[in-house]
Amino acid sequence: MPALACCVDAAVAPPGYAFDAGGGSLPSPVPFSDITPAPTNPTGCIENSPSHWSPSLSSALYKIDAWGAPYFSVNSSGNIAVRPYGADTLPHQEIDLLKIVRKVSDQKSMGGLGLQLPLIVRLPDVLKNRLESLQSAFNFAIQSQCYEAHYQGVYPVKCNQDRFVVEDIVRFGSPFRFGLEAGSKPELLLAMSCLCKGNPEALLVCNGFKDGEYISLALLARKLAFNTVIVLEQEEELDLVLGLSKQMSVRPVIAVRAKLRTKHSGHFGSTSGEKGKFGLTTTQILRVVKKLDEAGMLDCLQLLHFHIGSQIPSTALLADGVGEAAQIYCELVRLGAHMKVLDIGGGLGIDYDGSKSGSSDLSVAYGLEEYSLAVVQAVKLVCDRRNIKHPVLCSESGRAIVSHHSILIFEAVSASVSTAASMTPTGLQYFIEGLTGDALSDYRNLSAAVVRGEYDTCLLYAEQLKQKCVDQFKEGNIGMEQLAAVDGFCELVGKVIGLSEPIRTYHVNLSVFTSIPDFWGIGQLFPIVPIHRLDHRPAVRGILSDLTCDSDGKIDKFIGGESSLPLHEIEGGGRYYLGMFLGGAYEEAVGGVHNLFGGPSVVRVLQSDGPHSFAVTAAVPGPSCGDVLRVMQHEPELMFETLKHRAEELCLHDEDSDDGCESDHGMGNAALASSLARSFHNMPYLVGSCSLTALNNGGLYYGNEDAADVAGGDEEQWSSYCCA
């Protein structure tokens, strides 16, 4: 470790900015080369020889096998590999995620699709495997416990309303009678449309607060032969159901949502329990039963629904809630309702950090098999005791179905590095000679602490020394050179006493608010990992800062309780791609347009037997600047015309003043209008190599023409504006 007296080159402060030494003897620089520095661990995670690293070490470092199994791993090339069929995936079926990114982002002239990052990669094969695994787990539990009814789930479309996601779930779930759950009128319309191609026995569960229009639509769905169930969230909804069903001559299937006493703590359990937002108390359920009986429609009450919160942490809590609900179910049977289905709601959790912990919102202490077995056993136990026929079991597992199938890919475009000035021995001596008063005292104390090996005390005096210099700078007594010198000195002290490198800030081409809103909104953490270079040791640690003009637009908390992430150096001219995993639920639906950054580009990728093991079956560019402007009621076409008119006026003014517009600015009206039009069509995110492209286009950056072609939108319409 180099001594303070033998530090690297740095500029020495000019004499005009020197401190007034004020006389007196000065201490000599401490010979730090004689002091053994404290051991360091730059990655803070895994000690290993810098010359040796392997994909398996990266897998352990980022806990990929813990949270990613059986769908994600690190291949021998050091890239994240997707295993589309889970544990049943054969080696030749694995998909290299980096190859997908290159195929999608490369220009068409290079054989790519010309899409811009950020990018969502959807994997329908993973979605199918999740559905099959959930159904298989319940089937096994039912068979092993001799349960005398079947399981058929529903997917709550609020988790991810994307058309292809919902259509895939209906198609993949058709053999299992898998249905959909809607919580609003648009979601109900979506569900009705998609279930036209589903299993006729699939449930269409209508949750959420309802008005007359919602209930009329649900009754119409019943008339159209959908297996529709109207779940009463509020007692007064029953009057609307009874009145409208008579008007429309439809015999409804009705359910009640029960407010259970059982609830779990933490953020995801806040809407459960007696004081939860949704559902009916036992008193209200009894009034509903009485009113239905008086109307001669008690036979319409056929389903009991409940929800004790998302991310249920343990099977013990799950069994407690299911057992309570099963008792209510049996009581409804006793009271004369024609009960058939027990809907246990959502709650099947995701292990976001791989800890298999039952005491965290980020994890769960069970798998699909344990979850299913706990449900079946709890219901069977209660029904057998009460001599009640076993109900059909239904769950609304959304997070557990769609989380794994979607990966958000984004690029780190730059990283902040330490800018403190380093020091030569002469510079160090000059710095010391400029210290006076308290600053000089702090330096003497620091020197003594270094000799004694008291490294924590060294940092204290170094910070005090820095603050003294800051105060003097504010008073105008020293210049910027001295202020920079004290930063360099303090950094040198840190290196000598063995501090790890400062945490770097990696600037990523992303909006946290748009693409990872749950991180900002509720502190939800997701696994974030470099998708390549995992055969090399990540030598630095960093946090991620997004493109938005907002101090909250950063990611500084990571799974495992880490406040920084092991990362690689960004190589000159190279791309550094990161992936956020397990984000297939809620993130797209919740994300907004903060700073007018729209959503990512999206591709749908299936496993294939081709040379790269995958095929891109759908590709959609992210929203353009014009698209997100329309969201906020702006009119891009009118804006374009206004700017074009402004440019023409200025150009005419320049021509009248004999200062030719075209020769002065290197373009004419057509080129300027074309550039403006393309600005409205391009995505709001950064585009790589823009400076070189700008130079090649007379100072105007035209964006990614291939991406515009893929969009296939109104490019022709805009061309007419450009040439007008």
JSON list of C-alpha atoms in Angstrom, two decimals, residues 53-172:
[
{"chain": "A", "resi": 53, "resn": "TRP", "atom": "CA", "xyz": [-13.73, -16.17, -11.00]},
{"chain": "A", "resi": 54, "resn": "SER", "atom": "CA", "xyz": [-16.44, -18.47, -12.28]},
{"chain": "A", "resi": 55, "resn": "PRO", "atom": "CA", "xyz": [-20.14, -18.39, -13.17]},
{"chain": "A", "resi": 56, "resn": "SER", "atom": "CA", "xyz": [-20.88, -20.53, -10.11]},
{"chain": "A", "resi": 57, "resn": "LEU", "atom": "CA", "xyz": [-19.36, -17.87, -7.85]},
{"chain": "A", "resi": 58, "resn": "SER", "atom": "CA", "xyz": [-21.55, -15.21, -9.47]},
{"chain": "A", "resi": 59, "resn": "SER", "atom": "CA", "xyz": [-24.58, -17.45, -9.00]},
{"chain": "A", "resi": 60, "resn": "ALA", "atom": "CA", "xyz": [-23.79, -17.70, -5.29]},
{"chain": "A", "resi": 61, "resn": "LEU", "atom": "CA", "xyz": [-23.00, -13.99, -5.00]},
{"chain": "A", "resi": 62, "resn": "TYR", "atom": "CA", "xyz": [-26.34, -12.89, -6.49]},
{"chain": "A", "resi": 63, "resn": "LYS", "atom": "CA", "xyz": [-28.28, -15.83, -4.91]},
{"chain": "A", "resi": 64, "resn": "ILE", "atom": "CA", "xyz": [-29.61, -16.78, -8.35]},
{"chain": "A", "resi": 65, "resn": "ASP", "atom": "CA", "xyz": [-30.21, -20.44, -7.50]},
{"chain": "A", "resi": 66, "resn": "ALA", "atom": "CA", "xyz": [-32.13, -19.39, -4.37]},
{"chain": "A", "resi": 67, "resn": "TRP", "atom": "CA", "xyz": [-34.66, -17.01, -5.93]},
{"chain": "A", "resi": 68, "resn": "GLY", "atom": "CA", "xyz": [-34.38, -18.04, -9.59]},
{"chain": "A", "resi": 69, "resn": "ALA", "atom": "CA", "xyz": [-34.74, -21.82, -9.50]},
{"chain": "A", "resi": 70, "resn": "PRO", "atom": "CA", "xyz": [-35.95, -23.62, -11.49]},
{"chain": "A", "resi": 71, "resn": "TYR", "atom": "CA", "xyz": [-36.22, -20.96, -14.22]},
{"chain": "A", "resi": 72, "resn": "PHE", "atom": "CA", "xyz": [-32.96, -19.01, -14.13]},
{"chain": "A", "resi": 73, "resn": "SER", "atom": "CA", "xyz": [-29.30, -19.94, -13.86]},
{"chain": "A", "resi": 74, "resn": "VAL", "atom": "CA", "xyz": [-25.86, -18.84, -15.04]},
{"chain": "A", "resi": 75, "resn": "ASN", "atom": "CA", "xyz": [-24.46, -20.64, -18.07]},
{"chain": "A", "resi": 76, "resn": "SER", "atom": "CA", "xyz": [-20.84, -21.43, -18.86]},
{"chain": "A", "resi": 77, "resn": "SER", "atom": "CA", "xyz": [-20.51, -18.21, -20.89]},
{"chain": "A", "resi": 78, "resn": "GLY", "atom": "CA", "xyz": [-21.28, -16.14, -17.82]},
{"chain": "A", "resi": 79, "resn": "ASN", "atom": "CA", "xyz": [-24.76, -15.11, -19.05]},
{"chain": "A", "resi": 80, "resn": "ILE", "atom": "CA", "xyz": [-28.14, -15.57, -17.41]},
{"chain": "A", "resi": 81, "resn": "ALA", "atom": "CA", "xyz": [-29.88, -18.59, -18.91]},
{"chain": "A", "resi": 82, "resn": "VAL", "atom": "CA", "xyz": [-33.64, -19.11, -18.97]},
{"chain": "A", "resi": 83, "resn": "ARG", "atom": "CA", "xyz": [-34.95, -22.61, -18.34]},
{"chain": "A", "resi": 84, "resn": "PRO", "atom": "CA", "xyz": [-38.41, -22.27, -19.92]},
{"chain": "A", "resi": 85, "resn": "TYR", "atom": "CA", "xyz": [-39.81, -25.58, -18.68]},
{"chain": "A", "resi": 86, "resn": "GLY", "atom": "CA", "xyz": [-38.41, -25.32, -15.18]},
{"chain": "A", "resi": 87, "resn": "ALA", "atom": "CA", "xyz": [-36.83, -28.49, -13.82]},
{"chain": "A", "resi": 88, "resn": "ASP", "atom": "CA", "xyz": [-37.87, -30.38, -16.97]},
{"chain": "A", "resi": 89, "resn": "THR", "atom": "CA", "xyz": [-35.80, -28.14, -19.27]},
{"chain": "A", "resi": 90, "resn": "LEU", "atom": "CA", "xyz": [-33.17, -30.04, -21.24]},
{"chain": "A", "resi": 91, "resn": "PRO", "atom": "CA", "xyz": [-29.70, -28.49, -21.68]},
{"chain": "A", "resi": 92, "resn": "HIS", "atom": "CA", "xyz": [-30.25, -27.70, -25.36]},
{"chain": "A", "resi": 93, "resn": "GLN", "atom": "CA", "xyz": [-33.52, -25.92, -24.53]},
{"chain": "A", "resi": 94, "resn": "GLU", "atom": "CA", "xyz": [-31.95, -23.29, -22.30]},
{"chain": "A", "resi": 95, "resn": "ILE", "atom": "CA", "xyz": [-32.13, -19.73, -23.66]},
{"chain": "A", "resi": 96, "resn": "ASP", "atom": "CA", "xyz": [-29.26, -17.30, -23.32]},
{"chain": "A", "resi": 97, "resn": "LEU", "atom": "CA", "xyz": [-30.84, -14.01, -22.21]},
{"chain": "A", "resi": 98, "resn": "LEU", "atom": "CA", "xyz": [-28.04, -11.91, -23.71]},
{"chain": "A", "resi": 99, "resn": "LYS", "atom": "CA", "xyz": [-28.73, -13.42, -27.14]},
{"chain": "A", "resi": 100, "resn": "ILE", "atom": "CA", "xyz": [-32.36, -12.29, -26.86]},
{"chain": "A", "resi": 101, "resn": "VAL", "atom": "CA", "xyz": [-31.27, -8.75, -26.01]},
{"chain": "A", "resi": 102, "resn": "ARG", "atom": "CA", "xyz": [-28.85, -8.63, -28.94]},
{"chain": "A", "resi": 103, "resn": "LYS", "atom": "CA", "xyz": [-31.41, -10.03, -31.36]},
{"chain": "A", "resi": 104, "resn": "VAL", "atom": "CA", "xyz": [-33.95, -7.46, -30.25]},
{"chain": "A", "resi": 105, "resn": "SER", "atom": "CA", "xyz": [-31.70, -4.39, -29.99]},
{"chain": "A", "resi": 106, "resn": "ASP", "atom": "CA", "xyz": [-29.42, -4.89, -33.01]},
{"chain": "A", "resi": 107, "resn": "GLN", "atom": "CA", "xyz": [-30.29, -2.91, -36.12]},
{"chain": "A", "resi": 108, "resn": "LYS", "atom": "CA", "xyz": [-32.22, -4.65, -38.87]},
{"chain": "A", "resi": 109, "resn": "SER", "atom": "CA", "xyz": [-29.20, -4.34, -41.14]},
{"chain": "A", "resi": 110, "resn": "MET", "atom": "CA", "xyz": [-27.38, -6.57, -38.64]},
{"chain": "A", "resi": 111, "resn": "GLY", "atom": "CA", "xyz": [-30.19, -9.12, -38.45]},
{"chain": "A", "resi": 112, "resn": "GLY", "atom": "CA", "xyz": [-31.85, -7.65, -35.36]},
{"chain": "A", "resi": 113, "resn": "LEU", "atom": "CA", "xyz": [-35.25, -6.11, -34.71]},
{"chain": "A", "resi": 114, "resn": "GLY", "atom": "CA", "xyz": [-34.06, -2.57, -34.04]},
{"chain": "A", "resi": 115, "resn": "LEU", "atom": "CA", "xyz": [-35.96, -2.12, -30.78]},
{"chain": "A", "resi": 116, "resn": "GLN", "atom": "CA", "xyz": [-34.78, 0.27, -28.11]},
{"chain": "A", "resi": 117, "resn": "LEU", "atom": "CA", "xyz": [-34.17, -0.53, -24.46]},
{"chain": "A", "resi": 118, "resn": "PRO", "atom": "CA", "xyz": [-35.48, -0.70, -21.78]},
{"chain": "A", "resi": 119, "resn": "LEU", "atom": "CA", "xyz": [-37.06, -4.00, -22.68]},
{"chain": "A", "resi": 120, "resn": "ILE", "atom": "CA", "xyz": [-39.51, -6.46, -21.19]},
{"chain": "A", "resi": 121, "resn": "VAL", "atom": "CA", "xyz": [-38.92, -10.06, -22.24]},
{"chain": "A", "resi": 122, "resn": "ARG", "atom": "CA", "xyz": [-42.03, -12.19, -21.85]},
{"chain": "A", "resi": 123, "resn": "LEU", "atom": "CA", "xyz": [-41.64, -15.97, -21.66]},
{"chain": "A", "resi": 124, "resn": "PRO", "atom": "CA", "xyz": [-44.96, -17.75, -22.28]},
{"chain": "A", "resi": 125, "resn": "ASP", "atom": "CA", "xyz": [-43.29, -21.13, -21.73]},
{"chain": "A", "resi": 126, "resn": "VAL", "atom": "CA", "xyz": [-42.52, -20.11, -18.14]},
{"chain": "A", "resi": 127, "resn": "LEU", "atom": "CA", "xyz": [-46.09, -18.88, -17.72]},
{"chain": "A", "resi": 128, "resn": "LYS", "atom": "CA", "xyz": [-47.42, -22.22, -18.91]},
{"chain": "A", "resi": 129, "resn": "ASN", "atom": "CA", "xyz": [-45.11, -24.08, -16.56]},
{"chain": "A", "resi": 130, "resn": "ARG", "atom": "CA", "xyz": [-46.28, -21.99, -13.59]},
{"chain": "A", "resi": 131, "resn": "LEU", "atom": "CA", "xyz": [-49.92, -22.78, -14.37]},
{"chain": "A", "resi": 132, "resn": "GLU", "atom": "CA", "xyz": [-49.21, -26.48, -14.79]},
{"chain": "A", "resi": 133, "resn": "SER", "atom": "CA", "xyz": [-47.13, -26.58, -11.61]},
{"chain": "A", "resi": 134, "resn": "LEU", "atom": "CA", "xyz": [-49.89, -24.93, -9.55]},
{"chain": "A", "resi": 135, "resn": "GLN", "atom": "CA", "xyz": [-52.53, -27.30, -10.93]},
{"chain": "A", "resi": 136, "resn": "SER", "atom": "CA", "xyz": [-50.27, -30.30, -10.42]},
{"chain": "A", "resi": 137, "resn": "ALA", "atom": "CA", "xyz": [-49.58, -29.31, -6.80]},
{"chain": "A", "resi": 138, "resn": "PHE", "atom": "CA", "xyz": [-53.30, -29.12, -6.01]},
{"chain": "A", "resi": 139, "resn": "ASN", "atom": "CA", "xyz": [-54.03, -32.34, -7.90]},
{"chain": "A", "resi": 140, "resn": "PHE", "atom": "CA", "xyz": [-51.39, -34.16, -5.87]},
{"chain": "A", "resi": 141, "resn": "ALA", "atom": "CA", "xyz": [-52.68, -32.77, -2.57]},
{"chain": "A", "resi": 142, "resn": "ILE", "atom": "CA", "xyz": [-56.28, -33.68, -3.45]},
{"chain": "A", "resi": 143, "resn": "GLN", "atom": "CA", "xyz": [-55.30, -37.22, -4.44]},
{"chain": "A", "resi": 144, "resn": "SER", "atom": "CA", "xyz": [-53.03, -37.81, -1.44]},
{"chain": "A", "resi": 145, "resn": "GLN", "atom": "CA", "xyz": [-55.68, -36.57, 1.03]},
{"chain": "A", "resi": 146, "resn": "CYS", "atom": "CA", "xyz": [-58.61, -38.37, -0.66]},
{"chain": "A", "resi": 147, "resn": "TYR", "atom": "CA", "xyz": [-60.33, -35.03, -1.11]},
{"chain": "A", "resi": 148, "resn": "GLU", "atom": "CA", "xyz": [-63.65, -35.49, -2.90]},
{"chain": "A", "resi": 149, "resn": "ALA", "atom": "CA", "xyz": [-63.72, -32.41, -5.15]},
{"chain": "A", "resi": 150, "resn": "HIS", "atom": "CA", "xyz": [-61.40, -30.76, -7.63]},
{"chain": "A", "resi": 151, "resn": "TYR", "atom": "CA", "xyz": [-59.38, -27.56, -7.88]},
{"chain": "A", "resi": 152, "resn": "GLN", "atom": "CA", "xyz": [-59.89, -24.92, -10.56]},
{"chain": "A", "resi": 153, "resn": "GLY", "atom": "CA", "xyz": [-58.18, -21.58, -10.22]},
{"chain": "A", "resi": 154, "resn": "VAL", "atom": "CA", "xyz": [-58.77, -18.12, -11.61]},
{"chain": "A", "resi": 155, "resn": "TYR", "atom": "CA", "xyz": [-56.22, -15.53, -12.63]},
{"chain": "A", "resi": 156, "resn": "PRO", "atom": "CA", "xyz": [-56.82, -11.99, -11.26]},
{"chain": "A", "resi": 157, "resn": "VAL", "atom": "CA", "xyz": [-56.24, -9.86, -14.33]},
{"chain": "A", "resi": 158, "resn": "LYS", "atom": "CA", "xyz": [-55.25, -6.83, -12.21]},
{"chain": "A", "resi": 159, "resn": "CYS", "atom": "CA", "xyz": [-51.81, -8.42, -11.77]},
{"chain": "A", "resi": 160, "resn": "ASN", "atom": "CA", "xyz": [-51.02, -7.96, -15.44]},
{"chain": "A", "resi": 161, "resn": "GLN", "atom": "CA", "xyz": [-53.74, -7.04, -17.92]},
{"chain": "A", "resi": 162, "resn": "ASP", "atom": "CA", "xyz": [-51.55, -7.38, -21.00]},
{"chain": "A", "resi": 163, "resn": "ARG", "atom": "CA", "xyz": [-53.55, -8.98, -23.77]},
{"chain": "A", "resi": 164, "resn": "PHE", "atom": "CA", "xyz": [-51.04, -11.71, -24.58]},
{"chain": "A", "resi": 165, "resn": "VAL", "atom": "CA", "xyz": [-50.58, -12.59, -20.91]},
{"chain": "A", "resi": 166, "resn": "VAL", "atom": "CA", "xyz": [-54.31, -13.01, -20.29]},
{"chain": "A", "resi": 167, "resn": "GLU", "atom": "CA", "xyz": [-54.89, -14.86, -23.57]},
{"chain": "A", "resi": 168, "resn": "ASP", "atom": "CA", "xyz": [-52.00, -17.21, -22.81]},
{"chain": "A", "resi": 169, "resn": "ILE", "atom": "CA", "xyz": [-53.38, -17.99, -19.36]},
{"chain": "A", "resi": 170, "resn": "VAL", "atom": "CA", "xyz": [-56.82, -18.78, -20.78]},
{"chain": "A", "resi": 171, "resn": "ARG", "atom": "CA", "xyz": [-55.30, -20.99, -23.48]},
{"chain": "A", "resi": 172, "resn": "PHE", "atom": "CA", "xyz": [-52.81, -22.77, -21.21]}
]
